[in-house]
């Protein structure tokens, strides 16, 4: 389905089981898509718990761009997408994404009234530039629980466990996971269970 936003249309794949217990919104990294294996592992875990899952292709990707552009424009469009989907599935909202999508989910969590945030491959800093930390974006969720899953060899860095409710590090994995999808599912399932009952 298409959702119109102030930044252009977004494409959404919505899996909505009958009697959905929660709504999980997931989005991609800067140049990626919603069929990344880590996003699919999370989707499958959430569906198994009776959640509705919306995988969102943000407007800049629908328009064919690889870079998201202004964070303010991106966040405003995301909140419009959240509002439209929450009208379709009026259940507790959890949002997340991988890399740039994780940044968006953290920055907008309070405004979206999310119950939790899942940050896959949260890019703590640009590769080789730890002084340019994005820690404040991770902390922007405030009192909302953030679960982080990063690869141990991620050149974008790994958030400090003190800055999230949980930080899971998958050994030997880079920024784009090549394996460890069972660990991702095993991390996400107990966390999502609180909204499935």
mmCIF file of C-alpha atoms in Angstrom:
data_model
loop_
_atom_site.group_PDB
_atom_site.id
_atom_site.type_symbol
_atom_site.label_atom_id
_atom_site.label_comp_id
_atom_site.label_asym_id
_atom_site.label_seq_id
_atom_site.Cartn_x
_atom_site.Cartn_y
_atom_site.Cartn_z
ATOM 1 C CA UNK A 1 0.000 0.000 0.000
ATOM 2 C CA UNK A 2 1.050 3.628 -0.475
ATOM 3 C CA UNK A 3 0.859 6.246 2.264
ATOM 4 C CA UNK A 4 1.146 9.863 1.188
ATOM 5 C CA UNK A 5 3.438 12.039 3.303
ATOM 6 C CA UNK A 6 4.799 15.576 3.161
ATOM 7 C CA UNK A 7 8.002 14.069 1.705
ATOM 8 C CA UNK A 8 6.212 11.997 -0.941
ATOM 9 C CA UNK A 9 4.676 8.532 -0.907
ATOM 10 C CA UNK A 10 5.903 5.702 1.306
ATOM 11 C CA UNK A 11 5.381 2.049 0.426
ATOM 12 C CA UNK A 12 4.179 -0.261 3.162
ATOM 13 C CA UNK A 13 3.993 -4.046 3.359
ATOM 14 C CA UNK A 14 1.491 -4.731 6.148
ATOM 15 C CA UNK A 15 1.041 -8.201 7.635
ATOM 16 C CA UNK A 16 -2.031 -7.943 9.860
ATOM 17 C CA UNK A 17 -3.208 -11.171 11.461
ATOM 18 C CA UNK A 18 -6.785 -11.293 12.750
ATOM 19 C CA UNK A 19 -6.870 -10.064 16.350
ATOM 20 C CA UNK A 20 -3.411 -8.497 16.167
ATOM 21 C CA UNK A 21 -2.050 -7.785 19.636
ATOM 22 C CA UNK A 22 0.481 -5.070 18.801
ATOM 23 C CA UNK A 23 1.758 -3.078 15.827
ATOM 24 C CA UNK A 24 5.445 -3.237 14.914
ATOM 25 C CA UNK A 25 6.752 -0.743 12.343
ATOM 26 C CA UNK A 26 10.111 -1.540 10.750
ATOM 27 C CA UNK A 27 12.173 0.412 8.241
ATOM 28 C CA UNK A 28 15.400 0.030 6.289
ATOM 29 C CA UNK A 29 18.883 1.523 6.284
ATOM 30 C CA UNK A 30 19.993 4.386 4.023
ATOM 31 C CA UNK A 31 20.464 2.485 0.792
ATOM 32 C CA UNK A 32 18.674 -0.708 1.730
ATOM 33 C CA UNK A 33 15.233 -2.199 1.557
ATOM 34 C CA UNK A 34 12.672 -3.881 3.761
ATOM 35 C CA UNK A 35 13.640 -7.384 2.625
ATOM 36 C CA UNK A 36 16.916 -7.362 4.590
ATOM 37 C CA UNK A 37 17.240 -10.706 6.389
ATOM 38 C CA UNK A 38 17.425 -9.146 9.852
ATOM 39 C CA UNK A 39 14.182 -7.223 9.274
ATOM 40 C CA UNK A 40 12.522 -10.406 7.992
ATOM 41 C CA UNK A 41 13.703 -12.348 11.069
ATOM 42 C CA UNK A 42 12.115 -9.705 13.300
ATOM 43 C CA UNK A 43 8.934 -9.686 11.206
ATOM 44 C CA UNK A 44 8.600 -13.458 11.474
ATOM 45 C CA UNK A 45 9.173 -13.399 15.249
ATOM 46 C CA UNK A 46 6.540 -10.691 15.696
ATOM 47 C CA UNK A 47 3.993 -12.470 13.500
ATOM 48 C CA UNK A 48 4.567 -15.626 15.523
ATOM 49 C CA UNK A 49 3.539 -13.693 18.621
ATOM 50 C CA UNK A 50 0.344 -12.358 17.033
ATOM 51 C CA UNK A 51 1.647 -8.925 16.124
ATOM 52 C CA UNK A 52 0.856 -6.882 13.035
ATOM 53 C CA UNK A 53 4.027 -5.883 11.185
ATOM 54 C CA UNK A 54 4.426 -2.984 8.755
ATOM 55 C CA UNK A 55 7.674 -2.830 6.769
ATOM 56 C CA UNK A 56 8.015 0.726 5.507
ATOM 57 C CA UNK A 57 9.950 1.909 2.451
ATOM 58 C CA UNK A 58 10.514 5.571 3.244
ATOM 59 C CA UNK A 59 9.680 8.288 0.700
ATOM 60 C CA UNK A 60 13.286 9.028 -0.286
ATOM 61 C CA UNK A 61 13.810 5.369 -1.270
ATOM 62 C CA UNK A 62 10.484 5.241 -3.143
ATOM 63 C CA UNK A 63 11.779 8.274 -5.074
ATOM 64 C CA UNK A 64 14.958 6.339 -5.954
ATOM 65 C CA UNK A 65 17.414 8.150 -3.663
ATOM 66 C CA UNK A 66 19.957 6.323 -1.509
ATOM 67 C CA UNK A 67 20.580 9.130 0.988
ATOM 68 C CA UNK A 68 17.777 10.134 3.375
ATOM 69 C CA UNK A 69 18.516 13.866 3.337
ATOM 70 C CA UNK A 70 17.274 16.106 6.147
ATOM 71 C CA UNK A 71 16.565 14.310 9.431
ATOM 72 C CA UNK A 72 13.738 16.768 10.170
ATOM 73 C CA UNK A 73 11.997 15.980 6.847
ATOM 74 C CA UNK A 74 12.559 12.251 7.309
ATOM 75 C CA UNK A 75 11.219 12.282 10.867
ATOM 76 C CA UNK A 76 8.146 14.339 9.947
ATOM 77 C CA UNK A 77 7.278 11.881 7.157
ATOM 78 C CA UNK A 78 7.840 8.951 9.507
ATOM 79 C CA UNK A 79 5.399 10.359 12.045
ATOM 80 C CA UNK A 80 2.803 10.774 9.299
ATOM 81 C CA UNK A 81 3.320 7.112 8.351
ATOM 82 C CA UNK A 82 3.017 6.049 11.994
ATOM 83 C CA UNK A 83 -0.247 7.978 12.392
ATOM 84 C CA UNK A 84 -1.744 6.455 9.237
ATOM 85 C CA UNK A 85 -0.806 2.906 10.238
ATOM 86 C CA UNK A 86 -1.910 3.357 13.837
ATOM 87 C CA UNK A 87 -5.362 4.308 12.538
ATOM 88 C CA UNK A 88 -5.467 0.927 10.751
ATOM 89 C CA UNK A 89 -4.144 -1.089 13.711
ATOM 90 C CA UNK A 90 -5.118 0.491 17.031
ATOM 91 C CA UNK A 91 -2.798 -1.555 19.196
ATOM 92 C CA UNK A 92 0.363 -0.828 21.233
ATOM 93 C CA UNK A 93 3.027 0.571 18.911
ATOM 94 C CA UNK A 94 6.612 -0.618 18.739
ATOM 95 C CA UNK A 95 8.907 0.813 16.103
ATOM 96 C CA UNK A 96 12.324 -0.062 14.823
ATOM 97 C CA UNK A 97 14.662 -0.335 11.923
ATOM 98 C CA UNK A 98 18.156 -1.059 10.828
ATOM 99 C CA UNK A 99 20.977 1.513 10.671
ATOM 100 C CA UNK A 100 19.472 4.834 9.497
ATOM 101 C CA UNK A 101 16.036 3.371 10.179
ATOM 102 C CA UNK A 102 17.083 2.684 13.775
ATOM 103 C CA UNK A 103 18.099 6.328 14.105
ATOM 104 C CA UNK A 104 14.672 7.462 12.865
ATOM 105 C CA UNK A 105 12.906 5.078 15.248
ATOM 106 C CA UNK A 106 14.878 6.408 18.228
ATOM 107 C CA UNK A 107 14.493 10.082 17.309
ATOM 108 C CA UNK A 108 10.721 9.842 16.832
ATOM 109 C CA UNK A 109 9.815 7.349 19.577
ATOM 110 C CA UNK A 110 8.452 9.911 22.031
ATOM 111 C CA UNK A 111 6.444 11.838 19.442
ATOM 112 C CA UNK A 112 5.057 8.558 18.062
ATOM 113 C CA UNK A 113 4.145 7.392 21.579
ATOM 114 C CA UNK A 114 5.933 4.124 20.929
ATOM 115 C CA UNK A 115 6.071 1.577 23.732
ATOM 116 C CA UNK A 116 9.498 0.353 22.630
ATOM 117 C CA UNK A 117 12.193 0.719 19.984
ATOM 118 C CA UNK A 118 14.223 -1.966 18.229
ATOM 119 C CA UNK A 119 17.544 -0.672 16.856
ATOM 120 C CA UNK A 120 19.296 -3.083 14.485
ATOM 121 C CA UNK A 121 22.873 -2.095 13.593
ATOM 122 C CA UNK A 122 22.514 1.297 15.277
ATOM 123 C CA UNK A 123 25.290 3.403 13.637
ATOM 124 C CA UNK A 124 26.849 4.976 16.725
ATOM 125 C CA UNK A 125 29.296 7.000 14.630
ATOM 126 C CA UNK A 126 30.579 7.190 11.046
ATOM 127 C CA UNK A 127 33.289 4.558 10.379
ATOM 128 C CA UNK A 128 36.615 5.656 11.848
ATOM 129 C CA UNK A 129 35.113 8.783 13.461
ATOM 130 C CA UNK A 130 34.115 7.881 17.032
ATOM 131 C CA UNK A 131 34.243 11.576 17.961
ATOM 132 C CA UNK A 132 31.103 12.130 15.818
ATOM 133 C CA UNK A 133 28.873 10.150 18.160
ATOM 134 C CA UNK A 134 25.139 9.736 17.557
ATOM 135 C CA UNK A 135 24.570 8.706 21.170
ATOM 136 C CA UNK A 136 22.091 11.563 21.676
ATOM 137 C CA UNK A 137 19.839 10.059 18.997
ATOM 138 C CA UNK A 138 19.855 6.748 20.837
ATOM 139 C CA UNK A 139 18.975 8.531 24.072
ATOM 140 C CA UNK A 140 16.225 10.606 22.393
ATOM 141 C CA UNK A 141 13.745 7.818 23.152
ATOM 142 C CA UNK A 142 13.967 8.903 26.787
ATOM 143 C CA UNK A 143 12.135 6.512 29.087
ATOM 144 C CA UNK A 144 11.073 4.261 26.212
ATOM 145 C CA UNK A 145 12.878 0.919 26.148
ATOM 146 C CA UNK A 146 15.412 0.582 23.346
ATOM 147 C CA UNK A 147 16.748 -2.853 22.411
ATOM 148 C CA UNK A 148 19.932 -2.717 20.310
ATOM 149 C CA UNK A 149 21.338 -5.569 18.218
ATOM 150 C CA UNK A 150 24.707 -4.914 16.547
ATOM 151 C CA UNK A 151 27.454 -6.981 14.964
ATOM 152 C CA UNK A 152 30.721 -7.264 16.887
ATOM 153 C CA UNK A 153 32.784 -6.025 13.921
ATOM 154 C CA UNK A 154 30.468 -3.160 12.952
ATOM 155 C CA UNK A 155 32.702 -0.246 11.815
ATOM 156 C CA UNK A 156 29.926 2.164 12.865
ATOM 157 C CA UNK A 157 30.526 1.189 16.493
ATOM 158 C CA UNK A 158 28.441 -0.481 19.177
ATOM 159 C CA UNK A 159 26.309 1.469 21.670
ATOM 160 C CA UNK A 160 27.215 1.302 25.345
ATOM 161 C CA UNK A 161 24.961 -1.135 27.254
ATOM 162 C CA UNK A 162 24.209 1.663 29.738
ATOM 163 C CA UNK A 163 22.503 3.657 26.953
ATOM 164 C CA UNK A 164 19.806 1.073 26.142
ATOM 165 C CA UNK A 165 17.527 -1.397 27.896
ATOM 166 C CA UNK A 166 19.479 -4.187 26.198
ATOM 167 C CA UNK A 167 22.448 -4.413 23.846
ATOM 168 C CA UNK A 168 23.030 -7.728 22.107
ATOM 169 C CA UNK A 169 26.266 -8.131 20.148
ATOM 170 C CA UNK A 170 26.477 -10.889 17.540
ATOM 171 C CA UNK A 171 30.040 -12.240 17.246
ATOM 172 C CA UNK A 172 31.822 -11.909 13.914
ATOM 173 C CA UNK A 173 29.089 -9.871 12.253
ATOM 174 C CA UNK A 174 29.601 -6.576 10.382
ATOM 175 C CA UNK A 175 27.103 -3.741 9.921
ATOM 176 C CA UNK A 176 24.991 -5.801 7.492
ATOM 177 C CA UNK A 177 24.375 -9.125 9.193
ATOM 178 C CA UNK A 178 25.393 -12.195 7.204
ATOM 179 C CA UNK A 179 24.281 -14.632 9.894
ATOM 180 C CA UNK A 180 23.015 -14.608 13.466
ATOM 181 C CA UNK A 181 19.372 -14.268 12.464
ATOM 182 C CA UNK A 182 18.410 -16.906 15.045
ATOM 183 C CA UNK A 183 20.063 -14.722 17.715
ATOM 184 C CA UNK A 184 18.128 -11.698 16.459
ATOM 185 C CA UNK A 185 14.842 -13.605 16.726
ATOM 186 C CA UNK A 186 15.768 -15.011 20.149
ATOM 187 C CA UNK A 187 16.548 -11.491 21.400
ATOM 188 C CA UNK A 188 13.382 -9.935 20.029
ATOM 189 C CA UNK A 189 10.825 -12.615 20.956
ATOM 190 C CA UNK A 190 10.893 -12.303 24.767
ATOM 191 C CA UNK A 191 10.912 -8.518 24.498
ATOM 192 C CA UNK A 192 7.866 -8.474 22.215
ATOM 193 C CA UNK A 193 6.033 -11.048 24.344
ATOM 194 C CA UNK A 194 4.961 -8.362 26.843
ATOM 195 C CA UNK A 195 2.682 -6.882 24.167
ATOM 196 C CA UNK A 196 1.374 -10.184 22.874
ATOM 197 C CA UNK A 197 -0.639 -11.197 25.928
#
